One Martini backbone bead per residue (centre of mass of N, CA, C, O) as a GRO file, in nm:
protein
  440
    1MET     BB    1  11.289  13.529  12.498
    2THR     BB    2  11.375  13.523  12.170
    3VAL     BB    3  11.608  13.703  12.001
    4LEU     BB    4  11.599  13.694  11.622
    5LEU     BB    5  11.712  13.735  11.269
    6ASP     BB    6  11.620  13.437  11.103
    7ARG     BB    7  11.314  13.475  11.197
    8PRO     BB    8  10.975  13.500  11.243
    9ALA     BB    9  10.724  13.546  11.368
   10GLU     BB   10  10.397  13.357  11.413
   11SER     BB   11  10.314  13.660  11.437
   12PRO     BB   12  10.291  13.942  11.350
   13VAL     BB   13  10.087  14.053  11.625
   14ARG     BB   14  10.237  13.896  11.851
   15PRO     BB   15  10.260  13.976  12.164
   16LEU     BB   16  10.446  14.028  12.412
   17PRO     BB   17  10.545  13.830  12.639
   18ARG     BB   18  10.552  13.728  12.955
   19SER     BB   19  10.852  13.681  13.116
   20ARG     BB   20  11.090  13.531  13.329
   21LYS     BB   21  11.313  13.407  13.070
   22ALA     BB   22  11.425  13.643  12.986
   23VAL     BB   23  11.719  13.789  12.825
   24ARG     BB   24  11.984  13.912  12.703
   25ASP     BB   25  12.095  14.147  12.477
   26PRO     BB   26  12.430  14.167  12.365
   27PHE     BB   27  12.334  14.357  12.075
   28ILE     BB   28  12.172  14.589  12.265
   29ASP     BB   29  12.433  14.645  12.461
   30LEU     BB   30  12.653  14.752  12.218
   31LEU     BB   31  12.488  14.963  12.127
   32ARG     BB   32  12.492  15.132  12.389
   33VAL     BB   33  12.803  15.120  12.441
   34PHE     BB   34  12.863  15.271  12.149
   35GLY     BB   35  12.700  15.503  12.137
   36MET     BB   36  12.811  15.664  12.368
   37ALA     BB   37  13.086  15.656  12.327
   38LEU     BB   38  13.045  15.821  12.041
   39VAL     BB   39  12.923  16.064  12.200
   40VAL     BB   40  13.207  16.100  12.311
   41LEU     BB   41  13.430  16.139  12.149
   42GLN     BB   42  13.274  16.377  11.966
   43HIS     BB   43  13.261  16.573  12.214
   44TRP     BB   44  13.598  16.586  12.240
   45THR     BB   45  13.684  16.606  11.916
   46ILE     BB   46  13.502  16.854  11.775
   47PRO     BB   47  13.627  17.104  11.925
   48VAL     BB   48  13.650  17.467  11.861
   49LEU     BB   49  13.862  17.634  12.084
   50THR     BB   50  13.850  17.990  12.212
   51TYR     BB   51  14.057  18.277  12.377
   52GLN     BB   52  13.876  18.611  12.437
   53ASP     BB   53  13.809  18.850  12.636
   54GLY     BB   54  13.644  18.681  12.795
   55ARG     BB   55  13.572  18.454  12.567
   56LEU     BB   56  13.439  18.181  12.468
   57GLY     BB   57  13.495  17.973  12.173
   58THR     BB   58  13.254  17.789  11.969
   59GLY     BB   59  13.320  17.505  11.754
   60ASN     BB   60  13.334  17.316  11.470
   61ALA     BB   61  13.456  17.063  11.296
   62LEU     BB   62  13.249  16.962  11.111
   63ALA     BB   63  13.195  17.250  10.951
   64THR     BB   64  13.398  17.106  10.754
   65PRO     BB   65  13.387  17.083  10.395
   66GLY     BB   66  13.194  16.756  10.363
   67VAL     BB   67  13.216  16.605  10.648
   68TRP     BB   68  12.888  16.566  10.727
   69VAL     BB   69  12.909  16.221  10.628
   70VAL     BB   70  12.986  16.135  10.924
   71THR     BB   71  12.706  16.150  11.071
   72TRP     BB   72  12.545  15.936  10.978
   73ILE     BB   73  12.694  15.772  11.187
   74SER     BB   74  12.766  15.959  11.467
   75GLN     BB   75  12.512  15.989  11.496
   76VAL     BB   76  12.339  15.776  11.780
   77MET     BB   77  12.060  15.846  11.869
   78PRO     BB   78  11.884  15.615  11.699
   79LEU     BB   79  12.053  15.364  11.833
   80VAL     BB   80  11.944  15.400  12.109
   81PHE     BB   81  11.619  15.420  12.052
   82PHE     BB   82  11.659  15.109  11.965
   83ALA     BB   83  11.739  14.996  12.210
   84GLY     BB   84  11.540  15.081  12.405
   85GLY     BB   85  11.296  14.971  12.285
   86ALA     BB   86  11.372  14.677  12.324
   87ALA     BB   87  11.448  14.670  12.607
   88ASN     BB   88  11.154  14.744  12.700
   89ALA     BB   89  11.018  14.505  12.587
   90ILE     BB   90  11.187  14.285  12.719
   91SER     BB   91  11.109  14.422  13.030
   92PHE     BB   92  10.802  14.412  12.983
   93GLY     BB   93  10.787  14.060  12.933
   94ARG     BB   94  10.925  14.021  13.250
   95ALA     BB   95  10.709  14.147  13.418
   96ALA     BB   96  10.545  14.074  13.769
   97HIS     BB   97  10.412  14.368  13.881
   98GLY     BB   98  10.330  14.555  13.682
   99THR     BB   99  10.315  14.871  13.488
  100GLN     BB  100  10.367  15.045  13.742
  101ARG     BB  101  10.602  14.915  13.846
  102TRP     BB  102  10.793  14.970  13.595
  103LEU     BB  103  10.796  15.259  13.586
  104ALA     BB  104  10.909  15.322  13.818
  105VAL     BB  105  11.176  15.154  13.776
  106ARG     BB  106  11.281  15.290  13.531
  107LEU     BB  107  11.261  15.584  13.648
  108ARG     BB  108  11.479  15.544  13.834
  109ARG     BB  109  11.678  15.536  13.687
  110LEU     BB  110  11.681  15.773  13.525
  111ALA     BB  111  11.714  15.991  13.808
  112TRP     BB  112  11.928  15.907  14.019
  113PRO     BB  113  12.195  15.987  13.896
  114LEU     BB  114  12.128  16.310  13.881
  115LEU     BB  115  12.176  16.387  14.198
  116PRO     BB  116  12.487  16.461  14.135
  117LEU     BB  117  12.499  16.654  13.970
  118ALA     BB  118  12.332  16.853  14.110
  119ALA     BB  119  12.522  16.885  14.371
  120VAL     BB  120  12.762  17.009  14.198
  121TRP     BB  121  12.634  17.218  13.955
  122ILE     BB  122  12.482  17.415  14.170
  123PRO     BB  123  12.721  17.535  14.330
  124LEU     BB  124  12.994  17.541  14.132
  125PRO     BB  125  12.947  17.808  13.979
  126HIS     BB  126  12.957  17.998  14.249
  127LEU     BB  127  13.214  17.941  14.348
  128LEU     BB  128  13.397  18.004  14.110
  129LEU     BB  129  13.329  18.303  14.084
  130GLU     BB  130  13.465  18.328  14.366
  131LEU     BB  131  13.748  18.267  14.216
  132GLY     BB  132  13.721  18.423  13.931
  133VAL     BB  133  13.574  18.308  13.720
  134PRO     BB  134  13.478  18.343  13.417
  135ALA     BB  135  13.136  18.352  13.302
  136GLN     BB  136  13.159  18.305  13.001
  137PRO     BB  137  13.278  17.991  13.072
  138LEU     BB  138  13.093  17.911  13.259
  139GLU     BB  139  12.819  17.896  13.121
  140THR     BB  140  12.826  17.746  12.904
  141GLY     BB  141  12.898  17.471  13.086
  142ALA     BB  142  12.634  17.534  13.261
  143LYS     BB  143  12.429  17.429  13.017
  144LEU     BB  144  12.575  17.184  12.878
  145THR     BB  145  12.492  17.000  13.086
  146GLY     BB  146  12.187  17.037  13.094
  147GLN     BB  147  12.135  16.975  12.748
  148LEU     BB  148  12.193  16.679  12.716
  149LEU     BB  149  11.924  16.586  12.914
  150TRP     BB  150  11.718  16.538  12.671
  151PHE     BB  151  11.732  16.254  12.563
  152LEU     BB  152  11.586  16.185  12.877
  153ALA     BB  153  11.325  16.327  12.817
  154VAL     BB  154  11.226  16.151  12.565
  155TYR     BB  155  11.257  15.875  12.729
  156VAL     BB  156  11.032  15.934  12.920
  157ILE     BB  157  10.839  15.897  12.682
  158ALA     BB  158  10.886  15.589  12.570
  159VAL     BB  159  10.841  15.483  12.878
  160VAL     BB  160  10.556  15.545  12.899
  161ALA     BB  161  10.456  15.436  12.605
  162THR     BB  162  10.496  15.139  12.601
  163PRO     BB  163  10.223  15.009  12.688
  164SER     BB  164  10.066  15.133  12.476
  165LEU     BB  165  10.257  15.061  12.215
  166LEU     BB  166  10.243  14.720  12.261
  167GLY     BB  167   9.911  14.773  12.206
  168LEU     BB  168   9.982  14.834  11.894
  169HIS     BB  169  10.202  14.632  11.800
  170ALA     BB  170   9.985  14.361  11.815
  171ARG     BB  171   9.787  14.513  11.617
  172HIS     BB  172   9.956  14.646  11.385
  173GLY     BB  173  10.249  14.699  11.371
  174LEU     BB  174  10.396  14.833  11.081
  175ARG     BB  175  10.221  15.084  11.091
  176VAL     BB  176  10.309  15.229  11.340
  177PRO     BB  177  10.578  15.344  11.226
  178ALA     BB  178  10.421  15.486  10.955
  179ALA     BB  179  10.295  15.664  11.106
  180LEU     BB  180  10.456  15.829  11.234
  181ALA     BB  181  10.653  15.909  10.980
  182ALA     BB  182  10.405  16.059  10.856
  183GLY     BB  183  10.397  16.250  11.101
  184ALA     BB  184  10.699  16.399  11.063
  185ALA     BB  185  10.632  16.473  10.733
  186LEU     BB  186  10.376  16.654  10.783
  187THR     BB  187  10.535  16.859  10.986
  188ASP     BB  188  10.776  16.939  10.783
  189VAL     BB  189  10.577  17.075  10.583
  190VAL     BB  190  10.438  17.267  10.770
  191ARG     BB  191  10.695  17.416  10.864
  192PHE     BB  192  10.813  17.518  10.561
  193SER     BB  193  10.586  17.642  10.473
  194THR     BB  194  10.501  17.855  10.724
  195GLY     BB  195  10.756  17.911  10.928
  196VAL     BB  196  10.682  17.750  11.182
  197GLU     BB  197  10.945  17.639  11.414
  198PRO     BB  198  10.788  17.478  11.640
  199LEU     BB  199  10.624  17.250  11.497
  200GLY     BB  200  10.840  17.085  11.477
  201TYR     BB  201  10.868  16.933  11.783
  202LEU     BB  202  10.695  16.706  11.733
  203ASN     BB  203  10.911  16.485  11.632
  204ILE     BB  204  10.989  16.388  11.880
  205VAL     BB  205  10.792  16.196  11.890
  206PHE     BB  206  10.770  16.068  11.594
  207VAL     BB  207  11.084  15.984  11.545
  208TRP     BB  208  11.166  15.857  11.823
  209LEU     BB  209  10.948  15.682  11.833
  210ALA     BB  210  10.986  15.526  11.574
  211VAL     BB  211  11.282  15.403  11.675
  212HIS     BB  212  11.173  15.256  11.895
  213GLN     BB  213  10.929  15.062  11.782
  214LEU     BB  214  11.198  14.918  11.619
  215GLY     BB  215  11.247  14.784  11.854
  216PHE     BB  216  11.002  14.571  11.883
  217LEU     BB  217  11.065  14.410  11.602
  218TYR     BB  218  11.344  14.289  11.715
  219ALA     BB  219  11.227  14.166  11.979
  220GLU     BB  220  11.059  13.956  11.760
  221GLY     BB  221  11.237  13.920  11.497
  222ARG     BB  222  11.115  14.116  11.223
  223LEU     BB  223  11.414  14.187  11.129
  224THR     BB  224  11.498  14.011  10.825
  225ARG     BB  225  11.604  14.310  10.628
  226PRO     BB  226  11.807  14.502  10.602
  227TRP     BB  227  11.917  14.568  10.310
  228PRO     BB  228  11.612  14.794  10.264
  229LEU     BB  229  11.653  14.940  10.536
  230ALA     BB  230  11.918  15.075  10.452
  231ILE     BB  231  11.908  15.189  10.184
  232GLY     BB  232  11.628  15.320  10.207
  233GLY     BB  233  11.719  15.484  10.382
  234PHE     BB  234  11.984  15.656  10.314
  235GLY     BB  235  11.866  15.720  10.025
  236THR     BB  236  11.637  15.912  10.119
  237ALA     BB  237  11.839  16.092  10.294
  238ALA     BB  238  11.980  16.179  10.025
  239LEU     BB  239  11.649  16.303   9.867
  240LEU     BB  240  11.628  16.532  10.086
  241VAL     BB  241  11.885  16.691  10.050
  242ALA     BB  242  11.891  16.717   9.737
  243PHE     BB  243  11.623  16.850   9.751
  244GLY     BB  244  11.535  16.963   9.999
  245PRO     BB  245  11.561  17.123  10.323
  246TYR     BB  246  11.833  16.945  10.431
  247PRO     BB  247  12.091  16.901  10.587
  248GLY     BB  248  12.339  16.698  10.576
  249SER     BB  249  12.425  16.732  10.939
  250MET     BB  250  12.329  16.527  11.205
  251ILE     BB  251  12.377  16.781  11.312
  252GLY     BB  252  12.439  17.058  11.489
  253LEU     BB  253  12.561  17.368  11.341
  254PRO     BB  254  12.667  17.649  11.297
  255GLY     BB  255  12.496  17.850  11.115
  256ALA     BB  256  12.268  17.705  11.069
  257GLU     BB  257  11.907  17.729  10.972
  258VAL     BB  258  11.906  17.380  10.955
  259SER     BB  259  11.792  17.123  11.187
  260ASN     BB  260  11.807  16.759  11.233
  261MET     BB  261  11.781  16.784  11.562
  262ALA     BB  262  11.686  17.078  11.638
  263PRO     BB  263  11.483  16.921  11.523
  264PRO     BB  264  11.369  16.623  11.426
  265THR     BB  265  11.361  16.492  11.094
  266LEU     BB  266  11.291  16.325  10.824
  267ALA     BB  267  11.590  16.255  10.759
  268MET     BB  268  11.662  16.131  11.044
  269LEU     BB  269  11.463  15.912  11.009
  270ALA     BB  270  11.639  15.784  10.777
  271VAL     BB  271  11.878  15.729  10.903
  272ALA     BB  272  11.779  15.564  11.131
  273ALA     BB  273  11.720  15.305  10.912
  274GLY     BB  274  12.005  15.287  10.782
  275GLN     BB  275  12.132  15.216  11.099
  276ILE     BB  276  11.940  14.945  11.154
  277GLY     BB  277  12.013  14.792  10.908
  278LEU     BB  278  12.325  14.783  10.944
  279ALA     BB  279  12.342  14.673  11.257
  280THR     BB  280  12.186  14.426  11.154
  281LEU     BB  281  12.394  14.330  10.934
  282LEU     BB  282  12.629  14.310  11.149
  283ARG     BB  283  12.528  14.099  11.401
  284PRO     BB  284  12.700  13.845  11.337
  285LEU     BB  285  12.950  13.947  11.390
  286ILE     BB  286  12.911  14.101  11.651
  287LEU     BB  287  12.869  13.815  11.798
  288ARG     BB  288  13.153  13.693  11.748
  289LEU     BB  289  13.259  13.925  11.982
  290ARG     BB  290  13.449  13.949  12.250
  291THR     BB  291  13.227  14.131  12.486
  292ASP     BB  292  13.209  14.071  12.778
  293GLY     BB  293  13.382  14.225  12.964
  294LEU     BB  294  13.299  14.486  12.855
  295LEU     BB  295  12.990  14.471  12.941
  296ALA     BB  296  13.064  14.403  13.231
  297TRP     BB  297  13.174  14.743  13.269
  298ALA     BB  298  13.020  14.930  13.044
  299GLY     BB  299  12.709  14.899  13.163
  300PRO     BB  300  12.740  15.024  13.476
  301ARG     BB  301  12.844  15.313  13.310
  302VAL     BB  302  12.705  15.488  13.101
  303MET     BB  303  12.567  15.708  13.197
  304THR     BB  304  12.797  15.851  13.363
  305VAL     BB  305  12.926  15.896  13.100
  306TYR     BB  306  12.692  16.092  13.000
  307LEU     BB  307  12.719  16.299  13.255
  308TRP     BB  308  13.041  16.373  13.295
  309HIS     BB  309  13.205  16.416  13.033
  310MET     BB  310  13.168  16.746  12.994
  311PRO     BB  311  13.295  16.822  13.278
  312ALA     BB  312  13.556  16.712  13.181
  313LEU     BB  313  13.605  16.925  12.960
  314PHE     BB  314  13.553  17.168  13.139
  315ALA     BB  315  13.828  17.117  13.312
  316VAL     BB  316  14.012  17.107  13.060
  317THR     BB  317  13.929  17.396  12.886
  318GLY     BB  318  13.974  17.574  13.213
  319VAL     BB  319  14.289  17.521  13.178
  320VAL     BB  320  14.392  17.542  12.888
  321VAL     BB  321  14.221  17.778  12.773
  322VAL     BB  322  14.174  17.964  12.994
  323GLY     BB  323  14.452  17.927  13.150
  324LEU     BB  324  14.691  17.907  12.925
  325GLY     BB  325  14.528  18.016  12.633
  326LEU     BB  326  14.516  17.760  12.436
  327ASP     BB  327  14.408  17.685  12.167
  328THR     BB  328  14.272  17.508  11.951
  329PRO     BB  329  14.355  17.316  11.635
  330ALA     BB  330  14.258  17.300  11.362
  331PRO     BB  331  14.106  17.107  11.182
  332ALA     BB  332  14.316  16.843  11.045
  333SER     BB  333  14.598  16.935  11.131
  334LEU     BB  334  14.897  16.862  11.250
  335GLY     BB  335  14.822  16.993  11.542
  336TRP     BB  336  14.565  16.798  11.576
  337PHE     BB  337  14.689  16.524  11.555
  338ALA     BB  338  14.920  16.573  11.747
  339GLY     BB  339  14.702  16.703  12.002
  340TRP     BB  340  14.468  16.452  12.055
  341PRO     BB  341  14.615  16.221  12.259
  342LEU     BB  342  14.656  16.456  12.529
  343TRP     BB  343  14.379  16.529  12.523
  344PHE     BB  344  14.225  16.299  12.587
  345GLY     BB  345  14.406  16.198  12.792
  346LEU     BB  346  14.303  16.454  12.992
  347LEU     BB  347  14.011  16.340  12.990
  348CYS     BB  348  14.067  16.050  13.125
  349LEU     BB  349  14.212  16.172  13.372
  350VAL     BB  350  13.949  16.269  13.471
  351MET     BB  351  13.726  16.054  13.412
  352TRP     BB  352  13.799  15.862  13.639
  353PRO     BB  353  13.691  15.983  13.891
  354LEU     BB  354  13.419  16.016  13.800
  355LEU     BB  355  13.343  15.728  13.762
  356LYS     BB  356  13.470  15.629  14.052
  357GLY     BB  357  13.247  15.847  14.196
  358PHE     BB  358  12.927  15.780  14.029
  359ALA     BB  359  12.855  15.494  13.920
  360ARG     BB  360  12.675  15.378  14.211
  361PHE     BB  361  12.411  15.542  14.103
  362GLU     BB  362  12.310  15.358  13.833
  363GLU     BB  363  12.151  15.204  14.146
  364PRO     BB  364  11.935  15.205  14.295
  365PRO     BB  365  11.790  15.181  14.595
  366ALA     BB  366  11.637  14.961  14.750
  367LEU     BB  367  11.261  14.927  14.784
  368PRO     BB  368  10.966  14.828  14.946
  369TYR     BB  369  10.727  14.732  14.756
  370GLY     BB  370  10.429  14.801  14.678
  371LYS     BB  371  10.165  14.950  14.531
  372ALA     BB  372  10.143  15.076  14.290
  373THR     BB  373  10.031  15.349  14.084
  374TRP     BB  374   9.889  15.557  13.812
  375GLY     BB  375   9.966  15.818  14.009
  376SER     BB  376  10.235  15.763  14.066
  377SER     BB  377  10.391  15.687  13.798
  378LEU     BB  378  10.301  15.970  13.628
  379GLY     BB  379  10.380  16.171  13.830
  380ALA     BB  380  10.673  16.110  13.832
  381ALA     BB  381  10.726  16.158  13.527
  382ALA     BB  382  10.624  16.452  13.553
  383LEU     BB  383  10.874  16.542  13.710
  384VAL     BB  384  11.116  16.419  13.579
  385GLY     BB  385  11.073  16.530  13.304
  386GLY     BB  386  11.055  16.776  13.369
  387GLY     BB  387  11.321  16.868  13.510
  388LEU     BB  388  11.459  16.776  13.243
  389LEU     BB  389  11.350  17.045  13.052
  390MET     BB  390  11.465  17.252  13.216
  391LEU     BB  391  11.781  17.153  13.199
  392THR     BB  392  11.769  17.177  12.858
  393VAL     BB  393  11.699  17.496  12.870
  394ALA     BB  394  11.901  17.583  13.085
  395GLY     BB  395  12.083  17.438  13.310
  396PHE     BB  396  12.341  17.506  13.550
  397ALA     BB  397  12.288  17.789  13.577
  398PRO     BB  398  12.259  18.054  13.787
  399GLY     BB  399  11.979  17.982  13.978
  400TRP     BB  400  11.628  17.882  14.010
  401THR     BB  401  11.600  17.625  13.789
  402PRO     BB  402  11.762  17.396  13.916
  403VAL     BB  403  11.626  17.359  14.166
  404VAL     BB  404  11.368  17.292  14.099
  405ALA     BB  405  11.427  17.058  13.882
  406THR     BB  406  11.563  16.870  14.130
  407VAL     BB  407  11.310  16.867  14.310
  408ALA     BB  408  11.160  16.731  14.108
  409ILE     BB  409  11.307  16.460  14.060
  410LEU     BB  410  11.279  16.396  14.359
  411GLY     BB  411  11.013  16.360  14.384
  412GLY     BB  412  10.936  16.151  14.147
  413LEU     BB  413  11.130  15.942  14.362
  414LEU     BB  414  10.922  15.979  14.562
  415ALA     BB  415  10.694  15.826  14.392
  416THR     BB  416  10.802  15.545  14.369
  417GLY     BB  417  10.784  15.439  14.594
  418PRO     BB  418  10.593  15.281  14.807
  419GLN     BB  419  10.219  15.262  14.880
  420THR     BB  420  10.244  14.999  15.070
  421PRO     BB  421  10.280  14.793  15.286
  422LEU     BB  422  10.450  14.544  15.313
  423SER     BB  423  10.170  14.337  15.417
  424ALA     BB  424   9.950  14.456  15.191
  425GLY     BB  425  10.105  14.239  14.935
  426ARG     BB  426  10.243  13.988  14.793
  427GLY     BB  427  10.423  14.111  14.615
  428SER     BB  428  10.622  14.192  14.823
  429ARG     BB  429  10.948  14.315  14.818
  430ARG     BB  430  11.289  14.281  14.808
  431GLY     BB  431  11.469  14.506  14.560
  432SER     BB  432  11.601  14.556  14.297
  433SER     BB  433  11.582  14.807  14.021
  434MET     BB  434  11.729  14.566  13.825
  435GLY     BB  435  11.508  14.335  13.875
  436GLU     BB  436  11.314  14.403  13.610
  437THR     BB  437  11.518  14.397  13.401
  438SER     BB  438  11.707  14.369  13.074
  439ALA     BB  439  11.793  14.541  12.899
  440GLY     BB  440  11.953  14.883  12.928
   0.00000   0.00000   0.00000
């Protein structure tokens, strides 16, 4: 399947074909790499850290008045989910061994890199406590390391839903993301009118699956009018912020009564549409860049960077802020600008050995797949998703929760293994778990 933006597909409801000739789309790969790079840059740049009386204080540089508008670009998770939708559509279109096996392969790629993270972070807090590291800063770092896994927990939902959503896409096209957007709007109306905040978490499904669904449209070559999408998305977001209950920032800020991110809101969905429109508008220019070398190096390391960039931040924070007592300068001050290159350099210095040591876990070991079943695939998804949810809520703070969560993820990985002997099926063969994938 060729991915184009300069002409629509022949039929507005044409299903994505299963074809082994599908190729990678460098635009989608670049969005994925760019998105994760910006996540890391933001997480390494925005913390305002202080240490006093055994407690680590954490603030956010983007809480500076007027700076929230930066988050309409720097909050790149919409682009990551959009790229994931396109990647899943392309990958599913070329899968040759059935939906169940496709799902098992996708889950293995998501879950396998988590094992070394858990192997380090389950014993590490206990060891550091024994060595005299203050408890509160350590617990803060351990919890935040797990909380960042929310993205993978939601992405498991998107992966599991992909076959069904592709079927809906084939029959209904644009009506599917429109219906999801309507669900997001209704959820916000009920949430803000009743004051029942937990209702907002329904938008984890409505908002992120709507963005994921737009990736299907891109994969079919049907996002042909990026200008209206960009202007309409950002314009709608501006109206929602100006006249609705939504804050301007697209990330959660300390002290804010409402977050557009946790849970996601209709304003986040509007910004997502604007970002996708802007990105597809710039696609011809982006594809003219010489990025083959960048993608060849960064592509196989993206997950490692995402999982380990916060531990690198905590390591530097532990030495500089907690150990030496040096608070980070006020955001946008002369000291902040002068010290940022040194801060960033220290983080890169710590990140480099982590990248060298753990990038090998990006690709799961090859398995002699037999015939996957719906029971094993859905069971694996439930275990992996449940484990990720537990880590998102509790992190790796000392206790039994991270142990139980890791056992669940490991059980999910085991459930993706061979279901029948090698000789039981004609499709059984030895191959890399990456072999079924296309973009992303």
